[in-house]
Amino acid sequence: MSTDTKTRPRPKAKTTPKPQVRFLPVADLHVSKLNMRHGKQTPDIGDIYPSILESGIHQSLLVRKEGKGWGVIAGRRRLFALKKKAKETGKAVTAPCIIMQSGNIGAAREASLLENVARLPATQLERFAAYKALAETGKDTAAIAETFGIRELDVKRVLALANLKPELLALYESEEIRGATLQALTLATEEQQSAWLEVFHSDDYAPQGEQLKAWLTGGARIKTDVALFSLEDYAGTIITDLFGESAYFQDPDLFWTHQNKAIAEAIETWKAEGWNEIVVMERGEHFATWEHGKRTQGQGGKIFLAIGHDGSVTPHIGYLSNADIRKIDAILKTGSDSGDAPKSAKPEMSGPMVEYISLHRHAAIRASLLDHPMVALRLTVAHMLVGSNLWSVAPQKTTSRKDLTSESVANSQGAQRFAKEQKEVLESLGLQAAQAHYGPTKQLAEGDVAEVFAVLMETSDAQVMRALTLAMGMSLGAGETITEAVTLAIPVDMQTLWEPDDAFFDILRDKKVINEMVKEVAGKSCADGALTDTGKAQKEIIRNRMKGIGVSADKARPDWRPRWMQVAARHYLSAKTCPPSADRTVAAKLFAKTAPKQKAA
């Protein structure tokens, strides 16, 4: 073993090559494009030029071979001073240079940034560009942070700013927008950045700073820490604010869908624990503690849920209103609020007896209802309209997040006809449409089910059927297969009830679809001739054909309707990406299966 050790050759130690220093003619030197200050205006060299003019430079330039000359990675101001010296003295000037390997672009950029940061703070935009360039060479945020001795969060912030649209960075550099606005824009998608720029350059007010954050999140900034549900179950987009160290839900409506379900589950849990009443307060309503007093569960206390516009849910457990407390205290003191009941607070029926009697009465009443279908019909309509403990019927939302769409729908012939009928029917029953409530109960109209049932019992069959039809129309879902199935059962005069309006043409953006529509209204030749025209120009062709502008009367198409709005709905490119067409196809197959049975009947 010892002999082998002596004769085995020792491995050569790895050594780091010493930097190569050469004196190079200043005439052969130029500022490298990898220098973070490349392309900037001539630097101020007044503080270093007198010394360099007298005795040259004492700190080497960092250079790399670029083409026929040498690119200066670090030492731009010294280079400018040496070139000025050569020009003024008329003598050839050389400079000591450390030569880098020409292929290591990442190291060159890093060296430039380090040299400049150590010498003079870079402008923010220079930092943005330099950090972004380092990231593009493959360095991750942790590596960049370690290189410059800063927090990784600071690197993430700079990179988020660096990846904004160049036009936004230019506005910041020219001091047209402030840093808070630039930071808020890191929450925006590319489409939102473009939309904000469009508003900024228009005559409208462009929100900035904190107002911009609200604008980007649909007006309601809801933080993730208020969610009662698991974020893993949330399929929507969550926006992370690197500068505020918070995260927000991008879609408030989707958030409230999940939050309301979580609230409903919490209510069920409290009920299982014995709380008889949980009051879900209106969103934004403040719980006034001075108007309530503490009461235990056994004393009839309730749970009040205060729901904030910010998504927060604050339970106030074990409270009663002061008015209820006074009533209970009076009853306990006198034995009755009217003086007729005995002084004992013991109820006439125990809880188990109430349950026994209620279930047996229910069994007898519903068995008798089987013999009275017209009464059952009225009872059904009452439940559909105002709901009950077991019935929850929600109206289909007819508004959109886009104001233009909401206005278009409201002004359509179909919507106006339905609104007129809704007003007349509800008024005839002494009802009004339900207002928005935030809680598990949903209803079409405000009212008590027993009261509405009593009114319907005095109403004609024709009027009851009218109310039933209205309730079904109010709760008919939009964009579902069942909606298209209705068009197979009844005639729908789409031609009269809708026509293409400004909102339709504004939302219509796909050029392939637009060209297919041009082909429908103006023919294949016209469509082919306009194939490369802008979507706006092609939409104008459709509008003009509908109005008969520039064409003879026989070529005008005032009654044209897109395939999507025909009965049956059809697609232009693919049924899979056209929901109305896909739903119609499914519904038609279902009706085809039942057709033989209907004929036999």
Short mmCIF file of C-alpha atoms in Angstrom, two decimals, residues 53-366:
data_model
loop_
_atom_site.label_atom_id
_atom_site.label_comp_id
_atom_site.label_asym_id
_atom_site.label_seq_id
_atom_site.Cartn_x
_atom_site.Cartn_y
_atom_site.Cartn_z
CA LEU A 53 -5.14 64.41 -17.67
CA GLU A 54 -2.17 64.74 -15.35
CA SER A 55 -1.32 61.12 -14.47
CA GLY A 56 -3.68 58.77 -16.37
CA ILE A 57 -5.89 56.18 -14.68
CA HIS A 58 -4.92 53.96 -11.76
CA GLN A 59 -7.85 51.52 -11.98
CA SER A 60 -8.03 49.13 -14.93
CA LEU A 61 -10.96 49.06 -17.31
CA LEU A 62 -12.91 45.81 -17.66
CA VAL A 63 -13.14 44.91 -21.37
CA ARG A 64 -14.05 42.06 -23.70
CA LYS A 65 -13.23 41.44 -27.37
CA GLU A 66 -16.06 42.75 -29.59
CA GLY A 67 -15.50 42.71 -33.34
CA LYS A 68 -12.31 44.49 -34.33
CA GLY A 69 -12.14 46.47 -31.10
CA TRP A 70 -12.72 46.10 -27.38
CA GLY A 71 -15.99 46.75 -25.52
CA VAL A 72 -15.75 48.42 -22.11
CA ILE A 73 -17.92 46.53 -19.60
CA ALA A 74 -16.98 48.63 -16.56
CA GLY A 75 -15.22 52.02 -16.60
CA ARG A 76 -17.33 54.09 -19.00
CA ARG A 77 -16.54 57.45 -17.36
CA ARG A 78 -12.80 56.69 -17.32
CA LEU A 79 -12.99 55.81 -21.04
CA PHE A 80 -14.66 59.14 -21.86
CA ALA A 81 -12.00 60.97 -19.85
CA LEU A 82 -9.16 59.15 -21.70
CA LYS A 83 -10.72 59.87 -25.11
CA LYS A 84 -11.00 63.56 -24.17
CA LYS A 85 -7.34 63.55 -23.10
CA ALA A 86 -6.28 62.00 -26.44
CA LYS A 87 -8.28 64.59 -28.37
CA GLU A 88 -6.95 67.57 -26.43
CA THR A 89 -3.29 66.48 -26.35
CA GLY A 90 -3.22 64.99 -29.87
CA LYS A 91 -1.22 62.05 -28.52
CA ALA A 92 -2.00 58.34 -28.63
CA VAL A 93 -3.24 57.22 -25.23
CA THR A 94 -3.32 53.67 -23.86
CA ALA A 95 -5.27 52.27 -20.91
CA PRO A 96 -4.69 49.31 -18.58
CA CYS A 97 -7.43 46.77 -19.25
CA ILE A 98 -8.54 43.53 -17.63
CA ILE A 99 -9.73 41.26 -20.44
CA MET A 100 -12.80 39.05 -19.86
CA GLN A 101 -13.74 35.97 -21.82
CA SER A 102 -15.86 37.11 -24.73
CA GLY A 103 -18.52 34.40 -24.39
CA ASN A 104 -19.61 35.04 -20.77
CA ILE A 105 -22.41 37.57 -21.35
CA GLY A 106 -24.08 36.97 -17.95
CA ALA A 107 -20.85 37.66 -16.06
CA ALA A 108 -20.28 40.81 -18.12
CA ARG A 109 -23.71 42.20 -17.28
CA GLU A 110 -23.27 41.33 -13.61
CA ALA A 111 -19.85 43.04 -13.53
CA SER A 112 -21.28 46.16 -15.15
CA LEU A 113 -24.10 46.36 -12.63
CA LEU A 114 -21.79 45.78 -9.66
CA GLU A 115 -19.30 48.41 -10.87
CA ASN A 116 -22.01 51.01 -11.43
CA VAL A 117 -23.86 50.33 -8.19
CA ALA A 118 -20.63 50.68 -6.26
CA ARG A 119 -19.79 53.94 -8.03
CA LEU A 120 -23.08 55.77 -8.35
CA PRO A 121 -26.73 54.68 -7.74
CA ALA A 122 -28.32 53.65 -11.02
CA THR A 123 -31.59 55.20 -12.06
CA GLN A 124 -34.57 52.98 -11.31
CA LEU A 125 -35.11 52.18 -14.98
CA GLU A 126 -31.45 51.23 -15.36
CA ARG A 127 -31.87 48.83 -12.41
CA PHE A 128 -35.03 47.41 -14.01
CA ALA A 129 -33.22 46.70 -17.27
CA ALA A 130 -30.06 45.35 -15.61
CA TYR A 131 -31.89 42.93 -13.26
CA LYS A 132 -34.11 41.78 -16.13
CA ALA A 133 -31.02 41.14 -18.28
CA LEU A 134 -29.45 39.04 -15.51
CA ALA A 135 -32.68 37.06 -15.13
CA GLU A 136 -32.71 36.40 -18.86
CA THR A 137 -29.24 34.85 -18.62
CA GLY A 138 -30.66 32.16 -16.32
CA LYS A 139 -30.07 33.61 -12.86
CA ASP A 140 -33.05 33.12 -10.53
CA THR A 141 -34.23 35.73 -8.04
CA ALA A 142 -32.40 34.08 -5.15
CA ALA A 143 -29.09 34.16 -7.03
CA ILE A 144 -29.48 37.81 -8.03
CA ALA A 145 -30.40 38.73 -4.44
CA GLU A 146 -27.30 36.95 -3.10
CA THR A 147 -25.07 38.64 -5.66
CA PHE A 148 -26.06 42.15 -4.57
CA GLY A 149 -26.78 41.45 -0.92
CA ILE A 150 -30.44 42.42 -1.02
CA ARG A 151 -33.73 40.68 -0.19
CA GLU A 152 -35.22 38.30 -2.75
CA LEU A 153 -38.52 40.19 -2.40
CA ASP A 154 -36.75 43.36 -3.62
CA VAL A 155 -35.51 41.49 -6.69
CA LYS A 156 -39.02 40.18 -7.41
CA ARG A 157 -40.37 43.72 -7.13
CA VAL A 158 -37.79 45.11 -9.56
CA LEU A 159 -38.42 42.30 -12.05
CA ALA A 160 -42.19 42.83 -11.82
CA LEU A 161 -41.65 46.50 -12.67
CA ALA A 162 -39.16 45.66 -15.42
CA ASN A 163 -41.70 43.42 -17.15
CA LEU A 164 -44.32 46.16 -17.49
CA LYS A 165 -45.04 47.53 -20.94
CA PRO A 166 -42.22 49.85 -22.13
CA GLU A 167 -44.72 52.69 -22.62
CA LEU A 168 -45.58 52.55 -18.91
CA LEU A 169 -41.91 52.71 -17.94
CA ALA A 170 -41.47 55.67 -20.29
CA LEU A 171 -44.34 57.51 -18.59
CA TYR A 172 -42.67 56.93 -15.24
CA GLU A 173 -39.24 58.07 -16.51
CA SER A 174 -40.80 61.27 -17.84
CA GLU A 175 -42.51 61.75 -14.43
CA GLU A 176 -46.01 61.64 -15.96
CA ILE A 177 -46.97 58.94 -13.46
CA ARG A 178 -45.70 58.26 -9.94
CA GLY A 179 -44.07 55.22 -8.42
CA ALA A 180 -47.24 54.17 -6.58
CA THR A 181 -49.08 53.97 -9.90
CA LEU A 182 -46.28 51.96 -11.51
CA GLN A 183 -46.32 49.56 -8.56
CA ALA A 184 -50.10 49.16 -8.80
CA LEU A 185 -49.78 48.29 -12.48
CA THR A 186 -47.73 45.19 -11.59
CA LEU A 187 -51.09 43.71 -10.52
CA ALA A 188 -52.43 44.16 -14.07
CA THR A 189 -52.49 41.66 -16.91
CA GLU A 190 -51.10 42.78 -20.28
CA GLU A 191 -54.68 43.42 -21.44
CA GLN A 192 -55.39 45.55 -18.37
CA GLN A 193 -52.15 47.49 -18.91
CA SER A 194 -53.24 48.24 -22.48
CA ALA A 195 -56.74 49.20 -21.32
CA TRP A 196 -55.31 51.58 -18.70
CA LEU A 197 -53.00 53.19 -21.26
CA GLU A 198 -55.99 53.73 -23.54
CA VAL A 199 -57.84 55.52 -20.73
CA PHE A 200 -54.70 57.49 -19.79
CA HIS A 201 -54.31 58.84 -23.32
CA SER A 202 -58.05 59.66 -23.61
CA ASP A 203 -59.97 62.55 -22.09
CA ASP A 204 -61.26 60.30 -19.30
CA TYR A 205 -59.71 60.18 -15.86
CA ALA A 206 -57.22 57.34 -15.47
CA PRO A 207 -57.20 55.99 -11.88
CA GLN A 208 -53.81 56.03 -10.20
CA GLY A 209 -52.24 54.76 -6.99
CA GLU A 210 -54.69 53.08 -4.60
CA GLN A 211 -57.64 53.94 -6.86
CA LEU A 212 -55.89 52.02 -9.65
CA LYS A 213 -55.75 48.88 -7.48
CA ALA A 214 -59.50 49.11 -6.97
CA TRP A 215 -59.98 49.63 -10.73
CA LEU A 216 -57.94 46.52 -11.52
CA THR A 217 -59.90 44.34 -9.08
CA GLY A 218 -63.35 45.37 -10.28
CA GLY A 219 -63.93 48.03 -7.63
CA ALA A 220 -63.78 45.64 -4.68
CA ARG A 221 -60.37 44.82 -3.22
CA ILE A 222 -60.94 41.60 -1.33
CA LYS A 223 -57.88 40.15 0.39
CA THR A 224 -57.35 36.41 0.52
CA ASP A 225 -57.00 36.41 4.30
CA VAL A 226 -60.75 37.06 4.75
CA ALA A 227 -61.76 33.87 2.90
CA LEU A 228 -63.64 31.31 5.00
CA PHE A 229 -62.93 28.67 2.36
CA SER A 230 -59.71 26.94 1.34
CA LEU A 231 -57.83 28.78 -1.40
CA GLU A 232 -57.07 25.38 -2.94
CA ASP A 233 -60.79 25.13 -3.84
CA TYR A 234 -60.77 28.53 -5.57
CA ALA A 235 -60.44 28.19 -9.34
CA GLY A 236 -60.20 31.92 -10.07
CA THR A 237 -57.16 34.20 -10.33
CA ILE A 238 -55.45 35.54 -7.21
CA ILE A 239 -53.39 38.70 -7.66
CA THR A 240 -50.29 39.10 -5.49
CA ASP A 241 -49.32 42.64 -4.52
CA LEU A 242 -45.53 42.49 -4.17
CA PHE A 243 -45.41 46.03 -2.79
CA GLY A 244 -48.27 45.77 -0.32
CA GLU A 245 -47.38 42.17 0.57
CA SER A 246 -51.06 41.20 0.14
CA ALA A 247 -53.01 39.01 -2.26
CA TYR A 248 -56.40 39.82 -3.75
CA PHE A 249 -59.21 37.95 -5.53
CA GLN A 250 -59.43 39.21 -9.12
CA ASP A 251 -63.09 38.17 -9.54
CA PRO A 252 -65.25 39.49 -6.63
CA ASP A 253 -68.35 37.66 -7.90
CA LEU A 254 -66.57 34.30 -7.87
CA PHE A 255 -65.18 35.08 -4.40
CA TRP A 256 -68.67 35.78 -3.04
CA THR A 257 -69.97 32.51 -4.54
CA HIS A 258 -67.38 30.59 -2.49
CA GLN A 259 -67.73 32.82 0.58
CA ASN A 260 -71.53 32.49 0.68
CA LYS A 261 -71.25 28.70 0.54
CA ALA A 262 -68.80 28.81 3.44
CA ILE A 263 -71.18 31.07 5.39
CA ALA A 264 -74.04 28.65 4.74
CA GLU A 265 -71.91 25.76 6.05
CA ALA A 266 -71.03 27.76 9.18
CA ILE A 267 -74.74 28.45 9.77
CA GLU A 268 -75.51 24.73 9.58
CA THR A 269 -72.74 24.07 12.13
CA TRP A 270 -74.12 26.67 14.55
CA LYS A 271 -77.62 25.27 14.17
CA ALA A 272 -76.31 21.79 14.96
CA GLU A 273 -74.77 23.29 18.12
CA GLY A 274 -78.22 24.43 19.21
CA TRP A 275 -78.38 28.05 18.07
CA ASN A 276 -81.96 28.62 16.87
CA GLU A 277 -81.40 31.76 14.85
CA ILE A 278 -78.47 33.07 12.89
CA VAL A 279 -79.10 36.50 11.38
CA VAL A 280 -77.19 37.21 8.14
CA MET A 281 -76.95 41.00 7.98
CA GLU A 282 -76.97 43.02 4.78
CA ARG A 283 -73.53 43.35 3.21
CA GLY A 284 -71.91 46.49 4.57
CA GLU A 285 -74.41 46.85 7.47
CA HIS A 286 -72.74 47.70 10.78
CA PHE A 287 -73.56 45.71 13.92
CA ALA A 288 -74.40 48.34 16.54
CA THR A 289 -73.32 46.81 19.85
CA TRP A 290 -75.03 49.63 21.78
CA GLU A 291 -78.39 48.52 20.37
CA HIS A 292 -77.90 44.91 21.53
CA GLY A 293 -77.28 43.07 24.77
CA LYS A 294 -75.47 39.81 25.55
CA ARG A 295 -77.70 36.76 26.03
CA THR A 296 -76.75 33.10 26.29
CA GLN A 297 -78.07 30.40 24.00
CA GLY A 298 -80.50 29.29 26.73
CA GLN A 299 -81.78 32.86 27.09
CA GLY A 300 -82.72 33.02 23.41
CA GLY A 301 -79.52 34.67 22.22
CA LYS A 302 -78.88 34.86 18.49
CA ILE A 303 -75.81 34.97 16.26
CA PHE A 304 -75.49 38.06 14.06
CA LEU A 305 -73.17 37.81 11.04
CA ALA A 306 -71.78 41.18 9.93
CA ILE A 307 -70.68 40.91 6.28
CA GLY A 308 -68.22 43.57 5.07
CA HIS A 309 -67.84 44.82 1.51
CA ASP A 310 -64.21 43.76 1.89
CA GLY A 311 -65.34 40.14 2.20
CA SER A 312 -64.89 39.91 5.96
CA VAL A 313 -67.37 37.95 8.08
CA THR A 314 -67.60 38.91 11.77
CA PRO A 315 -69.85 36.73 13.97
CA HIS A 316 -71.41 38.41 17.03
CA ILE A 317 -72.40 35.41 19.13
CA GLY A 318 -75.00 35.51 21.87
CA TYR A 319 -76.85 38.80 21.35
CA LEU A 320 -80.44 40.08 21.30
CA SER A 321 -81.72 43.49 20.32
CA ASN A 322 -82.51 45.75 23.26
CA ALA A 323 -86.17 45.79 22.14
CA ASP A 324 -86.37 41.96 22.30
CA ILE A 325 -84.69 41.97 25.70
CA ARG A 326 -87.28 44.42 27.06
CA LYS A 327 -90.13 42.25 25.75
CA ILE A 328 -88.70 39.08 27.30
CA ASP A 329 -88.05 40.84 30.60
CA ALA A 330 -91.65 42.13 30.64
CA ILE A 331 -93.06 38.64 29.94
CA LEU A 332 -90.93 37.06 32.67
CA LYS A 333 -91.99 39.76 35.09
CA THR A 334 -95.76 39.74 34.42
CA GLY A 335 -96.17 36.22 33.07
CA SER A 336 -97.56 37.52 29.73
CA ASP A 337 -97.22 40.45 27.41
CA SER A 338 -101.04 40.60 27.20
CA GLY A 339 -101.92 39.45 30.71
CA ASP A 340 -103.85 36.40 29.43
CA ALA A 341 -101.16 33.75 29.72
CA PRO A 342 -100.29 32.12 33.01
CA LYS A 343 -97.29 33.48 34.90
CA SER A 344 -95.39 30.23 34.38
CA ALA A 345 -92.90 30.46 31.49
CA LYS A 346 -93.36 26.74 30.73
CA PRO A 347 -94.73 26.30 27.15
CA GLU A 348 -98.00 24.50 26.45
CA MET A 349 -96.28 21.93 24.17
CA SER A 350 -92.86 20.41 24.66
CA GLY A 351 -90.39 20.32 21.77
CA PRO A 352 -90.93 16.59 21.02
CA MET A 353 -94.71 17.05 21.10
CA VAL A 354 -94.50 20.00 18.67
CA GLU A 355 -92.46 17.84 16.30
CA TYR A 356 -94.89 14.90 16.63
CA ILE A 357 -97.99 16.98 15.95
CA SER A 358 -96.34 18.92 13.10
CA LEU A 359 -95.26 15.80 11.22
CA HIS A 360 -98.64 14.08 11.57
CA ARG A 361 -100.54 17.19 10.43
CA HIS A 362 -98.15 17.47 7.48
CA ALA A 363 -98.76 13.83 6.48
CA ALA A 364 -102.55 14.26 6.55
CA ILE A 365 -102.57 17.61 4.72
CA ARG A 366 -100.32 16.60 1.84
#
